Amino acid sequence: MSDFKSTKVEVRLPSRMGFEKVAMSTAAAVAKLMGFREDRVEDLKTAVAEACINAIEHGNRLNEKLSVGVVLSAGADSLEIKVLDDGKGMTRQPVKPDIDRKMHGEEDPRGMGMFLIQALVDEAEWVAGTEGKSSYVRLLIRLDKAME
Amino acid sequence: MQSETKARVDQLTSPAGHPVAVLRFEGDIASTSKEAVLGTYQALPKETTRLVLLDFTKVDYINSSGIALVIQMMIEASNSAQKISAFGLSPHFTKVFTMVGITKYAALFPSQAEAMAAL
């Protein structure tokens, strides 16, 4: 694992739905090189995809003149991912979806992205950029050495 | 970039003798899949369809917008006294569907045979 200490990979995505899959595949490739278990790679793929979708849709508001930055920083025992956009940042906290309320029309069937991100990685924080720009979500997923 | 969602319907009969509409999806299930997911479901005859089985065997990618479409289908099914079940999800998406509560309203099975046996 020491080979990966401080290794950084960066990707820039157009603000177009579907391109989250490029970041997802890149994150999966890095995680596999680091030795993450397959189930953790799947968790990471969903978390990164949802973070990019939020950045494309809510951060950059589908403005194709703006790009989404994805920075993957591989450490000795963890992988950090920052997904950056030009929005004002998320001010609300992730809320666990209430399926009963959704089924009864009291809650939007959508709006599960932030919950999934937080539930699938070890750390997730949303940081608002200064002057309403360069906001990001930072994800951290740790190698489970006990299971390696 | 998103792989187009394909959907087709097979009309089967369960071992217990009940008619089952099997919706077989292929490709990604995302925000662009509304017609394939909801449109295919809504085209089923409401009067005669009581059991709906979703086949995710050939689906590789489902995002939160795609999950929301499945929930919208579940809401419509609940209002029409239909029962929705599913099979063929990967272990990861089985976990995700469980995390968001879908399993409270739709049973998930590993295979078509196990799903049909329960219907």
mmCIF file of C-alpha atoms in Angstrom:
data_model
loop_
_atom_site.group_PDB
_atom_site.id
_atom_site.type_symbol
_atom_site.label_atom_id
_atom_site.label_comp_id
_atom_site.label_asym_id
_atom_site.label_seq_id
_atom_site.Cartn_x
_atom_site.Cartn_y
_atom_site.Cartn_z
ATOM 1 C CA MET A 1 0.000 0.000 0.000
ATOM 2 C CA SER A 2 2.927 2.368 0.532
ATOM 3 C CA ASP A 3 3.131 2.710 -3.262
ATOM 4 C CA PHE A 4 -0.117 4.645 -3.151
ATOM 5 C CA LYS A 5 0.806 7.083 -0.398
ATOM 6 C CA SER A 6 -0.130 10.594 -1.552
ATOM 7 C CA THR A 7 -1.101 9.483 -5.048
ATOM 8 C CA LYS A 8 -3.561 11.894 -6.641
ATOM 9 C CA VAL A 9 -5.877 11.435 -9.631
ATOM 10 C CA GLU A 10 -8.014 14.250 -11.029
ATOM 11 C CA VAL A 11 -10.930 14.141 -13.452
ATOM 12 C CA ARG A 12 -13.014 16.984 -14.865
ATOM 13 C CA LEU A 13 -16.537 16.225 -15.985
ATOM 14 C CA PRO A 14 -18.946 18.227 -18.117
ATOM 15 C CA SER A 15 -22.117 19.175 -16.246
ATOM 16 C CA ARG A 16 -24.183 16.653 -18.152
ATOM 17 C CA MET A 17 -26.103 13.780 -16.614
ATOM 18 C CA GLY A 18 -24.485 10.442 -17.296
ATOM 19 C CA PHE A 19 -20.900 11.677 -16.976
ATOM 20 C CA GLU A 20 -20.968 10.737 -13.286
ATOM 21 C CA LYS A 21 -20.193 7.254 -14.588
ATOM 22 C CA VAL A 22 -16.735 8.445 -15.704
ATOM 23 C CA ALA A 23 -15.908 9.499 -12.134
ATOM 24 C CA MET A 24 -17.486 6.326 -10.814
ATOM 25 C CA SER A 25 -15.306 4.118 -13.023
ATOM 26 C CA THR A 26 -12.181 6.107 -12.185
ATOM 27 C CA ALA A 27 -12.827 5.878 -8.441
ATOM 28 C CA ALA A 28 -13.469 2.144 -8.764
ATOM 29 C CA ALA A 29 -10.211 1.631 -10.657
ATOM 30 C CA VAL A 30 -8.198 3.512 -8.020
ATOM 31 C CA ALA A 31 -9.916 1.674 -5.163
ATOM 32 C CA LYS A 32 -9.223 -1.691 -6.787
ATOM 33 C CA LEU A 33 -5.547 -0.784 -7.235
ATOM 34 C CA MET A 34 -5.444 0.095 -3.527
ATOM 35 C CA GLY A 35 -6.858 -3.304 -2.603
ATOM 36 C CA PHE A 36 -10.379 -2.399 -1.495
ATOM 37 C CA ARG A 37 -12.793 -5.322 -1.186
ATOM 38 C CA GLU A 38 -15.342 -5.633 -3.992
ATOM 39 C CA ASP A 39 -18.292 -4.675 -1.755
ATOM 40 C CA ARG A 40 -16.514 -1.485 -0.646
ATOM 41 C CA VAL A 41 -15.728 -0.638 -4.276
ATOM 42 C CA GLU A 42 -19.463 -0.928 -5.017
ATOM 43 C CA ASP A 43 -20.269 1.355 -2.047
ATOM 44 C CA LEU A 44 -17.734 3.877 -3.317
ATOM 45 C CA LYS A 45 -19.105 3.765 -6.871
ATOM 46 C CA THR A 46 -22.603 4.659 -5.723
ATOM 47 C CA ALA A 47 -21.371 7.387 -3.336
ATOM 48 C CA VAL A 48 -19.181 9.007 -6.005
ATOM 49 C CA ALA A 49 -21.921 8.784 -8.646
ATOM 50 C CA GLU A 50 -24.450 10.440 -6.319
ATOM 51 C CA ALA A 51 -21.979 13.173 -5.343
ATOM 52 C CA CYS A 52 -21.331 13.933 -9.032
ATOM 53 C CA ILE A 53 -25.056 13.916 -9.861
ATOM 54 C CA ASN A 54 -25.655 16.467 -7.079
ATOM 55 C CA ALA A 55 -22.772 18.608 -8.383
ATOM 56 C CA ILE A 56 -24.055 18.459 -11.976
ATOM 57 C CA GLU A 57 -27.735 18.966 -11.171
ATOM 58 C CA HIS A 58 -27.816 21.166 -8.060
ATOM 59 C CA GLY A 59 -24.328 22.718 -7.949
ATOM 60 C CA ASN A 60 -23.757 23.596 -11.595
ATOM 61 C CA ARG A 61 -27.480 23.468 -12.477
ATOM 62 C CA LEU A 62 -26.746 21.478 -15.656
ATOM 63 C CA ASN A 63 -24.784 24.428 -17.080
ATOM 64 C CA GLU A 64 -22.462 22.716 -19.559
ATOM 65 C CA LYS A 65 -20.109 25.703 -19.496
ATOM 66 C CA LEU A 66 -19.212 24.665 -15.945
ATOM 67 C CA SER A 67 -17.330 21.517 -15.084
ATOM 68 C CA VAL A 68 -17.311 19.247 -12.061
ATOM 69 C CA GLY A 69 -13.940 18.484 -10.536
ATOM 70 C CA VAL A 70 -13.226 15.125 -8.983
ATOM 71 C CA VAL A 71 -10.010 14.733 -7.007
ATOM 72 C CA LEU A 72 -9.071 11.311 -5.680
ATOM 73 C CA SER A 73 -6.287 11.251 -3.082
ATOM 74 C CA ALA A 74 -5.016 7.805 -2.181
ATOM 75 C CA GLY A 75 -3.427 7.544 1.252
ATOM 76 C CA ALA A 76 -1.779 4.617 2.987
ATOM 77 C CA ASP A 77 -5.033 3.261 4.377
ATOM 78 C CA SER A 78 -7.813 5.391 2.923
ATOM 79 C CA LEU A 79 -9.087 7.047 -0.216
ATOM 80 C CA GLU A 80 -10.375 10.624 -0.113
ATOM 81 C CA ILE A 81 -12.573 11.975 -2.882
ATOM 82 C CA LYS A 82 -13.508 15.614 -3.337
ATOM 83 C CA VAL A 83 -16.265 16.514 -5.813
ATOM 84 C CA LEU A 84 -16.227 20.235 -6.595
ATOM 85 C CA ASP A 85 -18.784 22.418 -8.349
ATOM 86 C CA ASP A 86 -19.611 26.103 -8.777
ATOM 87 C CA GLY A 87 -22.753 26.069 -6.651
ATOM 88 C CA LYS A 88 -23.430 27.597 -3.266
ATOM 89 C CA GLY A 89 -23.005 24.282 -1.495
ATOM 90 C CA MET A 90 -25.400 22.083 0.421
ATOM 91 C CA THR A 91 -26.787 23.739 3.525
ATOM 92 C CA ARG A 92 -29.061 20.906 4.609
ATOM 93 C CA GLN A 93 -27.968 17.692 6.250
ATOM 94 C CA PRO A 94 -28.685 14.245 4.793
ATOM 95 C CA VAL A 95 -32.042 12.877 5.920
ATOM 96 C CA LYS A 96 -32.854 9.184 6.099
ATOM 97 C CA PRO A 97 -35.650 8.496 3.601
ATOM 98 C CA ASP A 98 -38.984 7.581 5.163
ATOM 99 C CA ILE A 99 -40.479 4.977 2.843
ATOM 100 C CA ASP A 100 -43.886 5.142 4.568
ATOM 101 C CA ARG A 101 -44.112 8.888 3.945
ATOM 102 C CA LYS A 102 -42.987 8.400 0.351
ATOM 103 C CA MET A 103 -45.593 5.683 -0.224
ATOM 104 C CA HIS A 104 -48.294 7.974 1.163
ATOM 105 C CA GLY A 105 -47.253 10.949 -0.975
ATOM 106 C CA GLU A 106 -46.032 12.942 2.022
ATOM 107 C CA GLU A 107 -42.377 12.916 0.915
ATOM 108 C CA ASP A 108 -40.805 13.286 -2.535
ATOM 109 C CA PRO A 109 -39.839 9.869 -3.952
ATOM 110 C CA ARG A 110 -36.537 11.501 -4.941
ATOM 111 C CA GLY A 111 -33.961 13.129 -2.661
ATOM 112 C CA MET A 112 -32.029 10.090 -1.459
ATOM 113 C CA GLY A 113 -28.602 10.971 -2.875
ATOM 114 C CA MET A 114 -27.104 12.643 0.200
ATOM 115 C CA PHE A 115 -28.399 9.865 2.446
ATOM 116 C CA LEU A 116 -26.810 7.196 0.241
ATOM 117 C CA ILE A 117 -23.499 9.064 0.152
ATOM 118 C CA GLN A 118 -23.333 9.367 3.919
ATOM 119 C CA ALA A 119 -24.459 5.789 4.509
ATOM 120 C CA LEU A 120 -21.990 4.189 2.096
ATOM 121 C CA VAL A 121 -18.691 5.864 3.013
ATOM 122 C CA ASP A 122 -16.859 6.302 6.324
ATOM 123 C CA GLU A 123 -16.885 10.107 6.281
ATOM 124 C CA ALA A 124 -18.869 12.643 4.251
ATOM 125 C CA GLU A 125 -18.888 16.393 4.669
ATOM 126 C CA TRP A 126 -20.397 19.136 2.551
ATOM 127 C CA VAL A 127 -18.419 22.370 2.404
ATOM 128 C CA ALA A 128 -19.828 25.625 1.003
ATOM 129 C CA GLY A 129 -17.359 27.608 -1.074
ATOM 130 C CA THR A 130 -16.568 31.249 -0.556
ATOM 131 C CA GLU A 131 -18.662 33.754 -2.530
ATOM 132 C CA GLY A 132 -20.959 30.947 -3.605
ATOM 133 C CA LYS A 133 -18.360 29.126 -5.685
ATOM 134 C CA SER A 134 -16.061 26.117 -5.419
ATOM 135 C CA SER A 135 -18.247 24.169 -3.049
ATOM 136 C CA TYR A 136 -17.399 20.557 -2.545
ATOM 137 C CA VAL A 137 -18.320 17.321 -0.876
ATOM 138 C CA ARG A 138 -15.476 15.376 0.690
ATOM 139 C CA LEU A 139 -15.788 11.625 1.010
ATOM 140 C CA LEU A 140 -13.430 9.283 2.815
ATOM 141 C CA ILE A 141 -13.430 5.512 2.612
ATOM 142 C CA ARG A 142 -11.002 3.445 4.686
ATOM 143 C CA LEU A 143 -9.327 0.191 3.823
ATOM 144 C CA ASP A 144 -10.639 -2.396 6.257
ATOM 145 C CA LYS A 145 -7.338 -3.990 7.218
ATOM 146 C CA ALA A 146 -9.025 -6.536 9.478
ATOM 147 C CA MET A 147 -10.813 -7.944 6.469
ATOM 148 C CA GLU A 148 -7.937 -7.779 3.993
ATOM 149 C CA MET B 1 -23.375 8.644 -21.665
ATOM 150 C CA GLN B 2 -26.170 6.795 -19.949
ATOM 151 C CA SER B 3 -26.920 3.443 -21.452
ATOM 152 C CA GLU B 4 -30.475 3.404 -22.753
ATOM 153 C CA THR B 5 -32.952 1.510 -20.601
ATOM 154 C CA LYS B 6 -34.726 -1.280 -22.419
ATOM 155 C CA ALA B 7 -37.805 -2.947 -21.025
ATOM 156 C CA ARG B 8 -40.006 -5.813 -22.118
ATOM 157 C CA VAL B 9 -42.863 -7.689 -20.525
ATOM 158 C CA ASP B 10 -43.337 -11.441 -20.217
ATOM 159 C CA GLN B 11 -46.660 -12.802 -19.011
ATOM 160 C CA LEU B 12 -46.009 -15.913 -16.901
ATOM 161 C CA THR B 13 -47.967 -18.108 -14.522
ATOM 162 C CA SER B 14 -46.611 -18.835 -11.050
ATOM 163 C CA PRO B 15 -46.448 -22.421 -9.728
ATOM 164 C CA ALA B 16 -49.482 -21.489 -7.609
ATOM 165 C CA GLY B 17 -51.373 -20.682 -10.811
ATOM 166 C CA HIS B 18 -51.369 -16.880 -10.602
ATOM 167 C CA PRO B 19 -50.665 -14.701 -13.636
ATOM 168 C CA VAL B 20 -47.472 -12.645 -13.209
ATOM 169 C CA ALA B 21 -46.342 -9.732 -15.379
ATOM 170 C CA VAL B 22 -42.544 -9.828 -15.497
ATOM 171 C CA LEU B 23 -40.931 -6.490 -16.431
ATOM 172 C CA ARG B 24 -37.418 -7.190 -17.675
ATOM 173 C CA PHE B 25 -35.068 -4.198 -17.640
ATOM 174 C CA GLU B 26 -31.720 -3.843 -19.359
ATOM 175 C CA GLY B 27 -29.155 -1.019 -19.219
ATOM 176 C CA ASP B 28 -28.999 1.820 -16.692
ATOM 177 C CA ILE B 29 -31.889 2.878 -14.492
ATOM 178 C CA ALA B 30 -31.566 6.621 -14.004
ATOM 179 C CA SER B 31 -33.534 9.838 -14.487
ATOM 180 C CA THR B 32 -33.742 9.166 -18.230
ATOM 181 C CA SER B 33 -35.492 5.823 -17.642
ATOM 182 C CA LYS B 34 -38.966 7.189 -16.838
ATOM 183 C CA GLU B 35 -40.634 5.902 -19.997
ATOM 184 C CA ALA B 36 -38.957 2.492 -19.794
ATOM 185 C CA VAL B 37 -39.758 2.010 -16.113
ATOM 186 C CA LEU B 38 -43.037 3.835 -15.457
ATOM 187 C CA GLY B 39 -44.301 3.796 -19.055
ATOM 188 C CA THR B 40 -43.882 0.018 -19.331
ATOM 189 C CA TYR B 41 -45.565 -0.515 -15.975
ATOM 190 C CA GLN B 42 -48.438 1.854 -16.791
ATOM 191 C CA ALA B 43 -49.108 0.021 -20.065
ATOM 192 C CA LEU B 44 -49.984 -3.159 -18.149
ATOM 193 C CA PRO B 45 -53.749 -3.763 -18.002
ATOM 194 C CA LYS B 46 -54.790 -2.639 -14.500
ATOM 195 C CA GLU B 47 -57.865 -4.903 -14.350
ATOM 196 C CA THR B 48 -56.020 -8.172 -14.886
ATOM 197 C CA THR B 49 -52.550 -7.473 -13.471
ATOM 198 C CA ARG B 50 -52.272 -8.232 -9.775
ATOM 199 C CA LEU B 51 -48.679 -9.510 -9.523
ATOM 200 C CA VAL B 52 -45.764 -7.576 -11.008
ATOM 201 C CA LEU B 53 -42.226 -8.968 -10.945
ATOM 202 C CA LEU B 54 -39.260 -6.739 -11.803
ATOM 203 C CA ASP B 55 -36.216 -8.391 -13.402
ATOM 204 C CA PHE B 56 -32.974 -6.468 -12.730
ATOM 205 C CA THR B 57 -30.646 -9.251 -13.897
ATOM 206 C CA LYS B 58 -29.315 -7.191 -16.834
ATOM 207 C CA VAL B 59 -29.132 -3.855 -14.994
ATOM 208 C CA ASP B 60 -25.627 -2.711 -14.033
ATOM 209 C CA TYR B 61 -26.230 0.826 -12.779
ATOM 210 C CA ILE B 62 -29.072 2.249 -10.719
ATOM 211 C CA ASN B 63 -28.833 5.721 -9.211
ATOM 212 C CA SER B 64 -31.080 7.535 -6.736
ATOM 213 C CA SER B 65 -33.255 8.937 -9.552
ATOM 214 C CA GLY B 66 -33.748 5.389 -10.825
ATOM 215 C CA ILE B 67 -34.645 4.177 -7.342
ATOM 216 C CA ALA B 68 -37.181 7.030 -7.155
ATOM 217 C CA LEU B 69 -38.823 5.704 -10.345
ATOM 218 C CA VAL B 70 -39.151 2.273 -8.732
ATOM 219 C CA ILE B 71 -40.743 3.911 -5.676
ATOM 220 C CA GLN B 72 -43.163 5.829 -7.924
ATOM 221 C CA MET B 73 -44.133 2.512 -9.496
ATOM 222 C CA MET B 74 -44.642 1.021 -6.030
ATOM 223 C CA ILE B 75 -46.928 3.922 -5.082
ATOM 224 C CA GLU B 76 -49.052 3.418 -8.215
ATOM 225 C CA ALA B 77 -49.124 -0.337 -7.628
ATOM 226 C CA SER B 78 -50.204 0.126 -4.036
ATOM 227 C CA ASN B 79 -53.061 2.376 -5.167
ATOM 228 C CA SER B 80 -54.146 -0.324 -7.649
ATOM 229 C CA ALA B 81 -53.961 -3.217 -5.148
ATOM 230 C CA GLN B 82 -51.054 -4.745 -7.059
ATOM 231 C CA LYS B 83 -48.120 -6.532 -5.481
ATOM 232 C CA ILE B 84 -44.586 -5.751 -6.658
ATOM 233 C CA SER B 85 -41.636 -8.100 -6.213
ATOM 234 C CA ALA B 86 -38.172 -8.068 -7.752
ATOM 235 C CA PHE B 87 -35.227 -10.335 -8.487
ATOM 236 C CA GLY B 88 -31.780 -10.209 -10.017
ATOM 237 C CA LEU B 89 -30.365 -7.278 -8.060
ATOM 238 C CA SER B 90 -26.660 -7.458 -7.220
ATOM 239 C CA PRO B 91 -25.763 -7.798 -3.527
ATOM 240 C CA HIS B 92 -24.860 -4.085 -3.516
ATOM 241 C CA PHE B 93 -28.190 -2.897 -4.923
ATOM 242 C CA THR B 94 -30.039 -5.351 -2.690
ATOM 243 C CA LYS B 95 -28.342 -3.533 0.201
ATOM 244 C CA VAL B 96 -29.198 -0.100 -1.232
ATOM 245 C CA PHE B 97 -32.867 -1.039 -1.819
ATOM 246 C CA THR B 98 -32.997 -2.323 1.769
ATOM 247 C CA MET B 99 -31.363 0.853 3.126
ATOM 248 C CA VAL B 100 -33.978 3.117 1.543
ATOM 249 C CA GLY B 101 -36.836 0.938 2.790
ATOM 250 C CA ILE B 102 -38.083 -0.570 -0.475
ATOM 251 C CA THR B 103 -38.117 -4.060 1.056
ATOM 252 C CA LYS B 104 -40.927 -2.968 3.370
ATOM 253 C CA TYR B 105 -43.239 -2.791 0.351
ATOM 254 C CA ALA B 106 -41.615 -5.067 -2.250
ATOM 255 C CA ALA B 107 -40.040 -8.473 -1.689
ATOM 256 C CA LEU B 108 -36.604 -9.050 -3.240
ATOM 257 C CA PHE B 109 -35.531 -12.503 -4.429
ATOM 258 C CA PRO B 110 -32.180 -13.762 -5.756
ATOM 259 C CA SER B 111 -33.688 -15.490 -8.800
ATOM 260 C CA GLN B 112 -36.805 -15.680 -10.944
ATOM 261 C CA ALA B 113 -37.477 -19.257 -9.766
ATOM 262 C CA GLU B 114 -37.446 -18.224 -6.114
ATOM 263 C CA ALA B 115 -39.650 -15.214 -6.825
ATOM 264 C CA MET B 116 -42.179 -17.226 -8.843
ATOM 265 C CA ALA B 117 -42.319 -19.892 -6.137
ATOM 266 C CA ALA B 118 -43.383 -17.244 -3.643
ATOM 267 C CA LEU B 119 -46.124 -15.742 -5.838
#
